[in-house]
């Protein structure tokens, strides 16, 4: 029965940790920066509540982190309360943050010095996938480390994919999200132009979604959210901006000319500045609409 | 029983005309620039073979054109052998070319002067959709004209959508294809960067197609064609370049800032120059690969 | 002594017309949409004031137009008060509007039908160049027409350059202005990034203007206007947006891949929407500053 | 009389070192990776030739490096033959490499640990400026360190500018070069489009260079090199690609939306791939020409 610590009980982390707590064969400890959230979780799920990252790591076979950015994980490593102070040799850190490869490689190198393994393991599937244990997990790092933690991450992940060395899970997650960003933005551009040219967005989407121009964005996000003018905050624009930036950085690091990804990174930066920290990622269409002087779906009868 | 003429027996036009020929209640005449092709078609499908556009239009209730570009249609209008010389007042020209709105508006104005109706009616669904009669038809022009020709175009079209005034069918088709172009290119960029970063393209596609970054391109074109390095010539890159250019022009005409569509228009222009007139649209990925110094799928075991 | 009519007494047109009025050997008539402006000008410069474009063209050897856009010139051609109603065969229309080649070609074709010559002849040099008669004039059309009007346009132009056929003057003017736009925007991007990185804009400009990155924008516009936060309205952003759009359109018409010009067209469109009709072209830097969260020159001691 | 070591006798470094050797009050030691070049230089200029970076740094008050990229400088720091092994406390490293701020900050931090000062001090002005001692030197780091080395770098620099903290010299140099890159590329785009539209490049440049669209590129590089089809190798495209990438990275690090700079970085990456390691920076126009199917200046009479 592995001893597992989970750090970061945010929108995705909490249901992931709940899946672990419900697994029969896991001894779970949780930690969260806002301690009350960890206390409440521990009480509700019969888990242990750790006082610090070091306390969480102490005796753990596997430590899972799920934080906004890689720098947040890196910031938990050091000091008397840091993860490294608590880790036992042979433990493994599984970082489910949508992180960046360069920071992940630095973390892996630091942990290797103290005999701790590292896997970057960002997830996709949203809060619903986390609740249902159907997340896709993209894993970078040694394949044998993955085999050791596979039973643990299987509590929340259904499709567990080994991508390559440390950072490749981050790279793949960032590219997936960059493509989402490209699709949201380009579909908004196309629909805004059509709206101005006299084609209603619902008519346009109906055709596009039966044709070659369809994407996850056009089939799911636009009909539900843009036409309905409901922008539930499921995934912050600020985080998608960060992810597109990571993908753009991966391409730059490997010297791959990627004009569309790079321009998309700039556009989401503009949208992030214009729409603020709390906006949902689909609200990026509002900047396209503002430039076009039109509301997508606004001319419906 | 309507009298119908069909001009342009190309890759898409021929199976569309064959559907019309097979319809019990249509009296069909065909014309093609290369006359042999029309003669063979007429012989095989018991249709009449016209000697000229004027001859085809003479006595026709509905004339359907399906040519590479709008300028080709415009070029058929005038002269003693031209459509206008043959048209009866009250006839309707249904242009299934993937055309451009400005030329369609000019054609419509010319025809209105001689009492002939005009609908731009580009189709999507490819040769298979044409053969099976399941094309999507995007119709621009007066709704009552559409009602009059609906039984005719129903021979090849399943989803027949009225988009708005003249040119809106063209506009919608061009935007759909521009989104296809964006998806092909951005997916290639992402996969090329990942390949260089150590993530195999088949692994990446497997994850992306289960996640939020998926599109028709990533789900269908890339697994079949790019990973398999088979580039069947189903739709020429030169024509997709033209379509993205039309979409970019629609946005410019209506003063809608569309940085991603405009940049995509430039990229497909570059690819068209680099890969030539005969390349298939999916071969555009080869320019991305050349810039990246990598073949997508090239590192598979 | 040639009879000359001048239509369009705007910021540039008025001092150009004044140069003509002061020329000893010119018999000048003026017209302006807002008639009071033409009356005042006629009174001040001993010129004749025409009641309509037709009236202005009647008996004129040379008609000069200087309007915001080519469509404004095209709109003056027809009707009982239009230029064509007044033109004598053998007259020449010299259009000093910063126009677009396609419209100029249409105007030239219309006028050729009535025996009137056409030259597109946009100018550069600003109001000061107009006042001093030192404008550069970029002329498109037949070289012999240019020779016939050279004495007339020499009243306001110093450098008179024959560019090629009809529309080439427009094309060259638009490309010059598009380069201005590129320089204004890229310099703003660079200085905004430097400002955030801790380099003061005045220090940066001092170095750049002694180095290889300098341009007319960095040497003149930025020190005077951006560092000084004074944005005199010498040339409207709306007009520069139009000009970049013309240049982008020329490149598209000739199928020349021009990613930087096309993106610049999009950026100036955004700036035009964000900053309005009255903003000066240099104020485009404010959109760059807004995205950067910094004022260029704002950290000077 | 300060003891100075100069490492990196390349195209720019050699004439800079020669200026130092000629200065009456400098005791000069040189080192170069290819030792023969240092030996020859030492013989010709009565300087000392060091056997290793450590040997060069031993006893030096000021060590100057001038290498292709910052990583080359970082690679000289460590090991028994490295700079750190030779440095005395209180010495100063002046890095004239066109470097990147992040690496410069890492180098500065390493040197601070051993009591050595650091200034990033890239130069502009080319080989002629180096020979004549008229370089512009952009200095990042503590102002008092600059005051201490000012007499030394005054041997080759005329305009010596303190930009800010460590890395700001690099940042400013990279932005200057990125603007050069923007100007070369955008001017090429504009001239290629004009050439296709029927305007000769020499005519176009003559007008642009008298108008608002002029830049150092249009006034100097294009008339001499592009029209003359002579591309002397004064500054490698590979290095300009690197510099634009640094500027693009500075903007990303500081979260400044810079669509034109980012796209320019992609275009120079493409040109670098297409034209190879040895091409001159002005040869980038050849990729624009290839896309346009035209040679700039090719239609001159």
PDB file of C-alpha atoms in Angstrom, chain A residues 2-110:
ATOM      1  CA  UNK A   2       1.860   3.040  -1.258  1.00  0.00           C
ATOM      2  CA  UNK A   3       2.089   6.184   0.782  1.00  0.00           C
ATOM      3  CA  UNK A   4       1.090   9.128  -1.374  1.00  0.00           C
ATOM      4  CA  UNK A   5       1.172  12.881  -0.773  1.00  0.00           C
ATOM      5  CA  UNK A   6      -0.839  15.285  -2.902  1.00  0.00           C
ATOM      6  CA  UNK A   7       0.051  19.004  -2.970  1.00  0.00           C
ATOM      7  CA  UNK A   8      -2.218  21.534  -4.647  1.00  0.00           C
ATOM      8  CA  UNK A   9      -5.970  21.160  -4.106  1.00  0.00           C
ATOM      9  CA  UNK A  10      -7.148  23.503  -6.854  1.00  0.00           C
ATOM     10  CA  UNK A  11      -9.938  23.055  -9.391  1.00  0.00           C
ATOM     11  CA  UNK A  12      -8.290  20.004 -10.943  1.00  0.00           C
ATOM     12  CA  UNK A  13      -6.147  18.879  -8.032  1.00  0.00           C
ATOM     13  CA  UNK A  14      -8.975  18.441  -5.575  1.00  0.00           C
ATOM     14  CA  UNK A  15     -10.986  15.876  -7.583  1.00  0.00           C
ATOM     15  CA  UNK A  16      -7.733  14.089  -8.486  1.00  0.00           C
ATOM     16  CA  UNK A  17      -6.864  13.832  -4.801  1.00  0.00           C
ATOM     17  CA  UNK A  18     -10.405  12.692  -4.063  1.00  0.00           C
ATOM     18  CA  UNK A  19      -9.961   9.809  -6.525  1.00  0.00           C
ATOM     19  CA  UNK A  20      -6.776   8.850  -4.680  1.00  0.00           C
ATOM     20  CA  UNK A  21      -8.496   9.097  -1.299  1.00  0.00           C
ATOM     21  CA  UNK A  22     -11.213   6.771  -2.553  1.00  0.00           C
ATOM     22  CA  UNK A  23      -8.727   4.192  -3.812  1.00  0.00           C
ATOM     23  CA  UNK A  24      -8.679   1.251  -1.409  1.00  0.00           C
ATOM     24  CA  UNK A  25      -4.952   0.787  -1.421  1.00  0.00           C
ATOM     25  CA  UNK A  26      -3.573   4.298  -0.952  1.00  0.00           C
ATOM     26  CA  UNK A  27      -2.469   6.000   2.256  1.00  0.00           C
ATOM     27  CA  UNK A  28      -3.018   9.683   1.423  1.00  0.00           C
ATOM     28  CA  UNK A  29      -1.623  12.904   2.842  1.00  0.00           C
ATOM     29  CA  UNK A  30      -2.605  16.308   1.415  1.00  0.00           C
ATOM     30  CA  UNK A  31      -1.138  19.773   1.596  1.00  0.00           C
ATOM     31  CA  UNK A  32      -2.321  23.092   0.239  1.00  0.00           C
ATOM     32  CA  UNK A  33      -0.963  26.612   0.485  1.00  0.00           C
ATOM     33  CA  UNK A  34      -4.282  27.756   1.957  1.00  0.00           C
ATOM     34  CA  UNK A  35      -4.251  25.323   4.830  1.00  0.00           C
ATOM     35  CA  UNK A  36      -8.009  25.397   5.480  1.00  0.00           C
ATOM     36  CA  UNK A  37      -8.655  23.827   2.115  1.00  0.00           C
ATOM     37  CA  UNK A  38      -6.361  20.893   2.979  1.00  0.00           C
ATOM     38  CA  UNK A  39      -7.903  20.523   6.451  1.00  0.00           C
ATOM     39  CA  UNK A  40     -11.415  20.414   4.992  1.00  0.00           C
ATOM     40  CA  UNK A  41     -10.357  17.951   2.342  1.00  0.00           C
ATOM     41  CA  UNK A  42      -8.633  15.702   4.913  1.00  0.00           C
ATOM     42  CA  UNK A  43     -11.699  15.727   7.122  1.00  0.00           C
ATOM     43  CA  UNK A  44     -14.046  14.935   4.236  1.00  0.00           C
ATOM     44  CA  UNK A  45     -11.911  12.183   2.749  1.00  0.00           C
ATOM     45  CA  UNK A  46     -10.244  10.618   5.797  1.00  0.00           C
ATOM     46  CA  UNK A  47      -6.812  11.698   4.600  1.00  0.00           C
ATOM     47  CA  UNK A  48      -3.940  13.093   6.642  1.00  0.00           C
ATOM     48  CA  UNK A  49      -3.305  16.840   6.486  1.00  0.00           C
ATOM     49  CA  UNK A  50       0.374  17.814   6.333  1.00  0.00           C
ATOM     50  CA  UNK A  51       1.692  20.989   7.940  1.00  0.00           C
ATOM     51  CA  UNK A  52       4.285  21.671   5.225  1.00  0.00           C
ATOM     52  CA  UNK A  53       5.644  20.259   1.971  1.00  0.00           C
ATOM     53  CA  UNK A  54       8.456  18.650   3.969  1.00  0.00           C
ATOM     54  CA  UNK A  55       5.916  17.077   6.292  1.00  0.00           C
ATOM     55  CA  UNK A  56       3.938  15.806   3.290  1.00  0.00           C
ATOM     56  CA  UNK A  57       7.025  14.298   1.648  1.00  0.00           C
ATOM     57  CA  UNK A  58       8.226  12.580   4.798  1.00  0.00           C
ATOM     58  CA  UNK A  59       7.722   8.846   4.352  1.00  0.00           C
ATOM     59  CA  UNK A  60       5.902   9.242   1.036  1.00  0.00           C
ATOM     60  CA  UNK A  61       6.654   6.824  -1.773  1.00  0.00           C
ATOM     61  CA  UNK A  62       5.050   9.161  -4.301  1.00  0.00           C
ATOM     62  CA  UNK A  63       4.505  12.906  -4.066  1.00  0.00           C
ATOM     63  CA  UNK A  64       2.103  14.450  -6.573  1.00  0.00           C
ATOM     64  CA  UNK A  65       2.054  18.186  -7.251  1.00  0.00           C
ATOM     65  CA  UNK A  66      -0.645  20.025  -9.157  1.00  0.00           C
ATOM     66  CA  UNK A  67       0.025  23.771  -9.186  1.00  0.00           C
ATOM     67  CA  UNK A  68      -0.506  26.699 -11.575  1.00  0.00           C
ATOM     68  CA  UNK A  69       3.022  26.875 -12.999  1.00  0.00           C
ATOM     69  CA  UNK A  70       6.351  25.029 -12.768  1.00  0.00           C
ATOM     70  CA  UNK A  71       7.902  27.875 -10.817  1.00  0.00           C
ATOM     71  CA  UNK A  72       5.404  27.165  -8.026  1.00  0.00           C
ATOM     72  CA  UNK A  73       6.699  23.599  -7.840  1.00  0.00           C
ATOM     73  CA  UNK A  74      10.306  24.717  -7.902  1.00  0.00           C
ATOM     74  CA  UNK A  75       9.539  27.100  -5.042  1.00  0.00           C
ATOM     75  CA  UNK A  76       8.403  24.175  -2.857  1.00  0.00           C
ATOM     76  CA  UNK A  77      11.714  22.325  -3.077  1.00  0.00           C
ATOM     77  CA  UNK A  78      13.990  24.194  -0.706  1.00  0.00           C
ATOM     78  CA  UNK A  79      14.191  25.360   2.854  1.00  0.00           C
ATOM     79  CA  UNK A  80      13.457  23.562   6.147  1.00  0.00           C
ATOM     80  CA  UNK A  81       9.788  23.152   5.149  1.00  0.00           C
ATOM     81  CA  UNK A  82      10.591  22.221   1.536  1.00  0.00           C
ATOM     82  CA  UNK A  83      10.033  18.939  -0.222  1.00  0.00           C
ATOM     83  CA  UNK A  84      13.728  18.077  -0.341  1.00  0.00           C
ATOM     84  CA  UNK A  85      13.939  18.311   3.452  1.00  0.00           C
ATOM     85  CA  UNK A  86      11.249  15.636   3.705  1.00  0.00           C
ATOM     86  CA  UNK A  87      11.932  13.313   0.779  1.00  0.00           C
ATOM     87  CA  UNK A  88      13.310   9.827   1.329  1.00  0.00           C
ATOM     88  CA  UNK A  89      15.791   8.446  -1.210  1.00  0.00           C
ATOM     89  CA  UNK A  90      13.922   6.409  -3.785  1.00  0.00           C
ATOM     90  CA  UNK A  91      10.786   8.511  -3.623  1.00  0.00           C
ATOM     91  CA  UNK A  92       9.248   9.906  -6.818  1.00  0.00           C
ATOM     92  CA  UNK A  93       7.837  13.349  -7.517  1.00  0.00           C
ATOM     93  CA  UNK A  94       5.029  13.255 -10.088  1.00  0.00           C
ATOM     94  CA  UNK A  95       4.327  16.812 -11.205  1.00  0.00           C
ATOM     95  CA  UNK A  96       0.846  17.123 -12.751  1.00  0.00           C
ATOM     96  CA  UNK A  97       1.252  20.869 -13.233  1.00  0.00           C
ATOM     97  CA  UNK A  98       0.928  22.062 -16.845  1.00  0.00           C
ATOM     98  CA  UNK A  99       4.563  22.994 -16.596  1.00  0.00           C
ATOM     99  CA  UNK A 100       7.406  24.085 -18.786  1.00  0.00           C
ATOM    100  CA  UNK A 101      10.130  21.677 -19.889  1.00  0.00           C
ATOM    101  CA  UNK A 102      13.093  23.833 -18.872  1.00  0.00           C
ATOM    102  CA  UNK A 103      11.940  24.193 -15.268  1.00  0.00           C
ATOM    103  CA  UNK A 104      11.006  20.517 -15.143  1.00  0.00           C
ATOM    104  CA  UNK A 105      14.518  19.603 -16.251  1.00  0.00           C
ATOM    105  CA  UNK A 106      15.972  21.814 -13.519  1.00  0.00           C
ATOM    106  CA  UNK A 107      13.712  20.221 -10.883  1.00  0.00           C
ATOM    107  CA  UNK A 108      14.621  16.736 -12.108  1.00  0.00           C
ATOM    108  CA  UNK A 109      18.322  17.545 -11.854  1.00  0.00           C
ATOM    109  CA  UNK A 110      17.925  18.890  -8.305  1.00  0.00           C
TER     110      UNK A 110
END
